[in-house]
């Protein structure tokens, strides 16, 4: 009512260096990207490419593949070439695979300084090879494989220990003029992890890859990641994210994308606003919300659909959404852009909402909203 609306936003993004992971920019003003990791044997090229295709379809922007054996290293050139999204090789223990991944044309290489033996002696050669090929390196520190020296110094994987490990490795690369680096300092405890990233963010300008490591099964891992990423991203910290779940990797991407959408860091696509139901509900809200979600699954349009159980908050929420229903007395009032367009019997609510959603999506396409 006469009060100018100010767009709400989170803290300004931390200023970080920008680097290219293949076609995807990470850091600087680049959008926060979502990545995941394949679960196939990398040496099984067909299965790995199939999973990468599924990940790409689920919105994954960067994919990491494990490289524990020579057979896996041998598969990298084909995978890097045929993947639709940039491929990062994940290297532990054997520096020789770092060179293989660079030669294979991988978009980046992740190294874990805690468990590559004599890694520090090889930094010069790795920096030279990566620099010549234009391949960035992620220094991926993990609480479970922290450098022994730091474990002894700090007693356990504290935020300080994780940060010291990462920055020590960076300093070795910097000695050879190599700064095409991004960093992760993962821990399975979101509180330790958040503190580690905060400290890291304050001490360097490298882009940061956020992750809660070994976050657990889907439900627990989703909550841990959402809480930790939410805290950091709302402070402007984080340039690329990986949700780790004991679940198929496409699920990780869906969660990652949803976290970014929830924070307004990427355009929201379909959003279902549904009430929790209560003793006033006059329809089965859970069933209705599930059926509407299933019917609109895969829709890419930025559409807000309200599914409300009664007239207490129903009309208000339905009016605020692009499309909505307020239910009561065995009927549903259907709202489009704030106006009641019709009232339908309960049995027709789902199909009517889906129909109207399709019409709005078509109109958006015509209006170029989606381009
Ligand atoms: Fe309960 Fe109605 Fe609110 Fe849903 S909209 S939670 S049914 S009061």
Coordinates of C-alpha atoms and ligand atoms in Angstrom, one line a residue:
X1 CA 0.0 0.0 0.0
X2 CA 2.2 2.7 -1.2
X3 CA 5.3 1.0 0.2
X4 CA 7.9 0.4 -2.5
X5 CA 8.8 -3.3 -2.8
X6 CA 12.5 -3.9 -2.3
X7 CA 13.7 -7.2 -3.7
X8 CA 14.8 -9.4 -0.9
X9 CA 18.2 -10.9 -1.2
X10 CA 20.8 -12.8 0.8
X11 CA 24.3 -11.5 1.6
X12 CA 26.5 -10.3 -1.2
X13 CA 28.4 -13.2 -2.8
X14 CA 32.0 -13.5 -1.6
X15 CA 34.4 -12.3 -4.3
X16 CA 36.2 -15.4 -5.6
X17 CA 38.5 -16.0 -8.6
X18 CA 36.7 -17.4 -11.5
X19 CA 37.9 -20.5 -13.3
X20 CA 36.6 -22.7 -16.1
X21 CA 35.6 -26.3 -15.5
X22 CA 35.2 -27.1 -19.2
X23 CA 32.2 -25.1 -20.4
X24 CA 31.0 -24.3 -16.8
X25 CA 32.5 -21.3 -15.0
X26 CA 33.0 -21.7 -11.3
X27 CA 33.5 -18.7 -8.9
X28 CA 33.3 -15.0 -9.6
X29 CA 29.9 -14.0 -10.8
X30 CA 29.2 -17.4 -12.3
X31 CA 25.9 -19.0 -11.0
X32 CA 26.4 -21.6 -8.2
X33 CA 26.7 -24.9 -10.1
X34 CA 25.4 -28.3 -9.1
X35 CA 27.6 -31.4 -9.3
X36 CA 27.4 -35.0 -8.5
X37 CA 29.5 -38.2 -8.9
X38 CA 28.9 -41.4 -10.7
X39 CA 28.6 -44.7 -8.9
X40 CA 29.5 -47.0 -11.8
X41 CA 32.9 -48.5 -12.3
X42 CA 34.5 -45.8 -14.5
X43 CA 36.2 -48.5 -16.5
X44 CA 32.7 -49.6 -17.6
X45 CA 32.4 -46.8 -20.2
X46 CA 28.9 -47.6 -21.3
X47 CA 27.4 -47.7 -17.8
X48 CA 29.3 -44.6 -16.8
X49 CA 28.1 -42.6 -19.9
X50 CA 24.6 -43.8 -19.3
X51 CA 24.6 -42.6 -15.7
X52 CA 26.2 -39.3 -16.8
X53 CA 23.3 -38.9 -19.4
X54 CA 20.8 -39.5 -16.5
X55 CA 22.6 -37.0 -14.4
X56 CA 22.6 -34.4 -17.2
X57 CA 18.9 -34.9 -17.6
X58 CA 18.4 -34.3 -13.9
X59 CA 20.1 -31.0 -14.1
X60 CA 23.6 -31.9 -13.1
X61 CA 26.2 -29.4 -14.5
X62 CA 29.5 -31.1 -13.6
X63 CA 30.2 -34.7 -13.0
X64 CA 33.0 -36.4 -11.1
X65 CA 34.2 -39.9 -11.8
X66 CA 36.4 -42.1 -9.6
X67 CA 39.7 -43.2 -10.9
X68 CA 41.2 -45.9 -8.6
X69 CA 42.8 -48.2 -11.3
X70 CA 44.6 -48.1 -14.5
X71 CA 41.5 -49.5 -16.3
X72 CA 39.6 -46.5 -15.0
X73 CA 42.3 -44.1 -16.2
X74 CA 42.2 -45.8 -19.6
X75 CA 38.5 -45.1 -19.8
X76 CA 38.8 -41.3 -19.1
X77 CA 39.6 -40.1 -22.7
X78 CA 36.3 -41.6 -24.1
X79 CA 34.2 -40.5 -21.1
X80 CA 35.6 -37.0 -21.1
X81 CA 34.9 -36.7 -24.9
X82 CA 31.4 -38.2 -24.9
X83 CA 30.0 -36.7 -21.7
X84 CA 27.5 -33.9 -22.3
X85 CA 28.8 -32.1 -19.1
X86 CA 32.4 -31.5 -17.9
X87 CA 34.0 -34.5 -16.3
X88 CA 36.3 -34.2 -13.2
X89 CA 38.5 -37.1 -12.4
X90 CA 38.7 -38.0 -8.7
X91 CA 42.2 -39.1 -7.7
X92 CA 43.4 -40.6 -4.5
X93 CA 46.6 -42.4 -3.6
X94 CA 48.3 -42.5 -7.1
X95 CA 49.7 -39.3 -8.6
X96 CA 50.2 -41.1 -12.0
X97 CA 46.4 -40.9 -12.5
X98 CA 46.5 -37.1 -12.2
X99 CA 48.6 -37.0 -15.3
X100 CA 46.4 -39.5 -17.0
X101 CA 43.3 -37.4 -16.3
X102 CA 45.0 -34.3 -17.6
X103 CA 46.1 -36.1 -20.7
X104 CA 42.6 -37.5 -21.1
X105 CA 41.1 -34.1 -21.5
X106 CA 39.2 -34.1 -18.2
X107 CA 37.8 -30.7 -17.4
X108 CA 39.4 -30.7 -13.9
X109 CA 41.1 -33.0 -11.5
X110 CA 40.3 -33.5 -7.8
X111 CA 43.2 -34.5 -5.6
X112 CA 43.0 -35.4 -1.9
X113 CA 46.3 -34.2 -0.4
X114 CA 45.7 -36.3 2.7
X115 CA 46.1 -39.6 0.9
X116 CA 48.3 -39.1 -2.1
X117 CA 51.7 -40.3 -0.9
X118 CA 54.6 -38.0 -1.6
X119 CA 52.1 -35.7 -3.3
X120 CA 53.9 -32.7 -2.2
X121 CA 57.1 -33.8 -4.1
X122 CA 55.1 -34.0 -7.3
X123 CA 53.3 -30.6 -7.1
X124 CA 55.7 -28.9 -9.5
X125 CA 55.2 -31.5 -12.3
X126 CA 51.4 -31.6 -11.7
X127 CA 51.2 -27.8 -11.7
X128 CA 53.2 -27.7 -15.0
X129 CA 51.0 -30.4 -16.6
X130 CA 47.8 -28.8 -15.4
X131 CA 48.9 -25.4 -16.4
X132 CA 49.9 -26.5 -19.9
X133 CA 46.5 -28.2 -20.4
X134 CA 44.5 -25.4 -18.8
X135 CA 43.1 -28.0 -16.3
X136 CA 42.0 -26.7 -12.9
X137 CA 42.7 -28.7 -9.7
X138 CA 40.3 -29.1 -6.8
X139 CA 42.1 -29.5 -3.6
X140 CA 39.6 -31.7 -1.8
X141 CA 40.3 -32.1 1.8
X142 CA 38.2 -34.6 3.7
X143 CA 37.9 -35.1 7.4
X144 CA 38.2 -38.9 7.0
X145 CA 41.5 -38.7 5.3
X146 CA 43.2 -35.7 6.8
X147 CA 46.9 -35.4 6.5
X148 CA 48.5 -37.3 9.5
X149 CA 50.7 -34.4 10.4
X150 CA 47.6 -32.2 11.0
X151 CA 45.7 -34.9 12.7
X152 CA 48.6 -35.1 15.2
X153 CA 48.8 -31.4 15.5
X154 CA 45.0 -30.8 16.1
X155 CA 44.0 -34.2 17.6
X156 CA 41.1 -34.5 15.2
X157 CA 39.6 -33.0 12.0
X158 CA 38.8 -29.5 13.4
X159 CA 37.9 -26.6 11.1
X160 CA 41.4 -25.2 11.6
X161 CA 43.0 -28.5 10.6
X162 CA 40.9 -28.8 7.4
X163 CA 41.7 -25.3 6.4
X164 CA 45.4 -25.6 7.2
X165 CA 45.6 -28.7 5.1
X166 CA 43.9 -27.0 2.1
X167 CA 45.8 -23.8 2.3
X168 CA 49.1 -25.6 2.7
X169 CA 48.5 -27.5 -0.5
X170 CA 47.5 -24.3 -2.3
X171 CA 50.7 -22.7 -1.1
X172 CA 52.7 -25.5 -2.8
X173 CA 50.9 -24.9 -6.1
X174 CA 51.3 -21.1 -5.7
X175 CA 55.1 -21.6 -5.4
X176 CA 54.9 -22.8 -9.0
X177 CA 52.6 -20.0 -10.1
X178 CA 49.6 -22.2 -10.3
X179 CA 46.4 -20.7 -9.0
X180 CA 43.7 -22.4 -11.1
X181 CA 42.4 -24.0 -7.9
X182 CA 39.1 -24.6 -6.1
X183 CA 38.9 -26.0 -2.7
X184 CA 36.7 -28.2 -0.5
X185 CA 37.0 -28.9 3.2
X186 CA 34.4 -31.5 3.9
X187 CA 33.2 -32.9 7.2
X188 CA 30.2 -35.1 8.0
X189 CA 29.2 -32.7 10.8
X190 CA 27.5 -29.6 9.3
X191 CA 28.6 -27.4 12.3
X192 CA 32.3 -28.3 11.7
X193 CA 31.9 -28.0 8.0
X194 CA 30.2 -24.6 8.1
X195 CA 33.0 -23.2 10.4
X196 CA 35.7 -24.7 8.2
X197 CA 34.3 -23.0 5.1
X198 CA 33.8 -19.7 6.9
X199 CA 37.4 -19.7 7.9
X200 CA 38.6 -20.7 4.5
X201 CA 36.4 -18.1 2.8
X202 CA 38.1 -15.4 4.9
X203 CA 41.6 -16.6 4.2
X204 CA 41.7 -17.0 0.4
X205 CA 39.9 -16.0 -2.8
X206 CA 39.7 -19.4 -4.4
X207 CA 36.3 -20.7 -5.5
X208 CA 34.8 -23.1 -3.0
X209 CA 33.1 -26.4 -3.6
X210 CA 30.7 -27.0 -0.8
X211 CA 30.0 -30.5 0.5
X212 CA 28.9 -32.3 3.7
X213 CA 30.8 -35.6 3.3
X214 CA 29.2 -38.9 4.1
X215 CA 26.0 -37.1 4.8
X216 CA 24.1 -40.3 5.1
X217 CA 20.9 -41.8 3.6
X218 CA 18.6 -39.6 1.6
X219 CA 16.5 -38.1 4.3
X220 CA 19.4 -37.3 6.8
X221 CA 21.8 -36.3 4.0
X222 CA 19.3 -33.9 2.5
X223 CA 18.7 -32.2 5.8
X224 CA 22.4 -32.0 6.7
X225 CA 23.3 -30.6 3.3
X226 CA 20.4 -28.2 3.2
X227 CA 21.2 -26.8 6.6
X228 CA 24.9 -26.5 5.9
X229 CA 24.7 -25.1 2.4
X230 CA 21.8 -22.8 3.4
X231 CA 24.0 -21.3 6.2
X232 CA 27.0 -20.8 3.9
X233 CA 25.2 -19.7 0.7
X234 CA 23.1 -17.2 2.6
X235 CA 26.4 -15.6 3.7
X236 CA 27.6 -15.5 0.1
X237 CA 30.0 -18.5 0.5
X238 CA 30.0 -21.2 -2.0
X239 CA 30.5 -21.5 -5.8
X240 CA 29.6 -25.0 -6.6
X241 CA 27.8 -27.7 -4.5
X242 CA 27.7 -31.4 -4.2
X243 CA 25.1 -33.1 -2.1
X244 CA 26.4 -36.5 -0.9
X245 CA 23.7 -39.0 -0.3
X246 CA 23.6 -42.8 0.0
X247 CA 21.2 -42.7 -2.8
X248 CA 21.3 -42.6 -6.6
X249 CA 23.3 -39.6 -7.8
X250 CA 20.4 -38.0 -9.7
X251 CA 18.7 -37.6 -6.3
X252 CA 21.7 -35.6 -5.2
X253 CA 21.3 -33.2 -8.1
X254 CA 17.6 -32.8 -7.4
X255 CA 18.3 -31.9 -3.8
X256 CA 21.1 -29.5 -4.8
X257 CA 18.9 -27.7 -7.4
X258 CA 16.1 -27.5 -4.8
X259 CA 18.5 -25.9 -2.3
X260 CA 19.6 -23.3 -4.8
X261 CA 16.0 -22.6 -5.8
X262 CA 14.9 -22.3 -2.2
X263 CA 17.5 -19.7 -1.6
X264 CA 16.6 -17.8 -4.7
X265 CA 20.0 -18.5 -6.2
X266 CA 18.5 -19.9 -9.3
X267 CA 15.1 -19.4 -10.9
X268 CA 12.5 -21.5 -9.2
X269 CA 10.8 -24.0 -11.5
X270 CA 7.7 -25.8 -10.4
X271 CA 6.9 -25.0 -6.7
X272 CA 4.1 -26.7 -4.9
X273 CA 2.7 -24.7 -2.0
X274 CA 0.7 -27.2 0.0
X275 CA -0.7 -26.9 3.5
X276 CA 0.2 -29.6 6.1
X277 CA -3.5 -30.3 6.6
X278 CA -5.2 -30.2 10.0
X279 CA -8.5 -30.9 11.6
X280 CA -10.2 -28.4 9.4
X281 CA -9.2 -30.0 6.1
X282 CA -12.1 -30.8 3.9
X283 CA -10.1 -32.8 1.3
X284 CA -7.2 -35.3 1.5
X285 CA -4.4 -32.7 1.1
X286 CA -1.5 -35.2 1.0
X287 CA -3.1 -37.2 -1.8
X288 CA -4.0 -34.0 -3.7
X289 CA -0.5 -32.6 -3.4
X290 CA 1.1 -35.9 -4.4
X291 CA -1.2 -36.2 -7.4
X292 CA -0.6 -32.6 -8.5
X293 CA 3.2 -33.0 -8.0
X294 CA 3.2 -36.2 -10.0
X295 CA 1.0 -34.8 -12.8
X296 CA 3.3 -31.7 -13.2
X297 CA 6.6 -33.6 -12.6
X298 CA 9.3 -32.5 -15.1
X299 CA 7.7 -29.2 -15.9
X300 CA 10.4 -26.6 -16.4
X301 CA 8.3 -23.5 -16.1
X302 CA 8.6 -21.2 -13.0
X303 CA 5.2 -22.0 -11.7
X304 CA 3.8 -21.7 -8.2
X305 CA 0.9 -24.0 -7.5
X306 CA -1.0 -23.8 -4.2
X307 CA -2.8 -26.8 -3.0
X308 CA -4.8 -25.9 0.2
X309 CA -7.1 -28.0 2.3
X310 CA -9.7 -25.5 3.4
X311 CA -10.9 -21.9 3.3
X312 CA -8.8 -20.6 6.2
X313 CA -5.6 -19.9 4.3
X314 CA -6.7 -21.5 1.0
X315 CA -8.0 -18.5 -0.9
X316 CA -5.1 -16.3 0.3
X317 CA -2.4 -18.7 -0.8
X318 CA -4.2 -19.7 -3.9
X319 CA -4.5 -16.1 -4.9
X320 CA -0.7 -15.4 -4.3
X321 CA 0.3 -18.4 -6.5
X322 CA 0.1 -18.6 -10.3
X323 CA -2.4 -21.3 -9.9
X324 CA -4.1 -22.8 -7.0
X325 CA -7.0 -24.6 -5.4
X326 CA -8.9 -23.8 -2.2
X327 CA -10.9 -26.8 -1.2
X328 CA -14.1 -27.1 0.8
X329 CA -17.5 -28.9 0.9
X330 CA -16.4 -31.5 -1.7
X331 CA -15.5 -28.7 -4.2
X332 CA -12.4 -26.8 -5.2
X333 CA -12.2 -23.2 -6.2
X334 CA -9.6 -22.9 -8.9
X335 CA -7.5 -19.7 -9.0
X336 CA -5.4 -18.5 -11.9
X337 CA -3.2 -15.4 -11.3
X338 CA -5.3 -14.4 -8.3
X339 CA -8.8 -14.8 -9.9
X340 CA -11.3 -17.6 -9.3
X341 CA -11.8 -19.0 -12.7
X342 CA -14.1 -21.9 -11.8
X343 CA -15.3 -24.2 -9.1
X344 CA -15.0 -27.9 -9.8
X345 CA -16.0 -31.1 -7.9
X346 CA -13.3 -32.6 -5.7
X347 CA -12.8 -35.5 -8.2
X348 CA -11.9 -32.9 -10.9
X349 CA -9.4 -30.8 -9.0
X350 CA -6.2 -32.6 -10.1
X351 CA -7.0 -32.8 -13.8
X352 CA -8.2 -29.2 -13.8
X353 CA -5.0 -27.9 -12.1
X354 CA -2.9 -29.9 -14.6
X355 CA -4.9 -28.6 -17.5
X356 CA -4.6 -25.0 -16.3
X357 CA -0.8 -25.5 -15.6
X358 CA -0.3 -26.6 -19.2
X359 CA -2.1 -23.6 -20.5
X360 CA -0.1 -21.2 -18.4
X361 CA 3.1 -23.0 -19.5
X362 CA 2.2 -22.7 -23.2
X363 CA 1.4 -19.0 -22.7
X364 CA 4.8 -18.5 -20.9
X365 CA 6.6 -20.1 -23.9
X366 CA 4.7 -17.9 -26.3
X367 CA 5.6 -14.8 -24.2
X368 CA 9.3 -15.9 -24.2
X369 CA 9.4 -16.2 -20.4
X370 CA 11.3 -19.4 -20.7
X371 CA 14.0 -18.3 -23.1
Ligands
LIG1 FE1 -5.6 -26.6 8.0 FE2 -6.9 -25.3 6.2 FE3 -4.5 -24.4 7.0 FE4 -4.7 -26.6 5.5 S1 -5.3 -24.5 4.9 S2 -3.5 -26.4 7.3 S3 -6.6 -27.5 6.2 S4 -6.3 -24.5 8.2

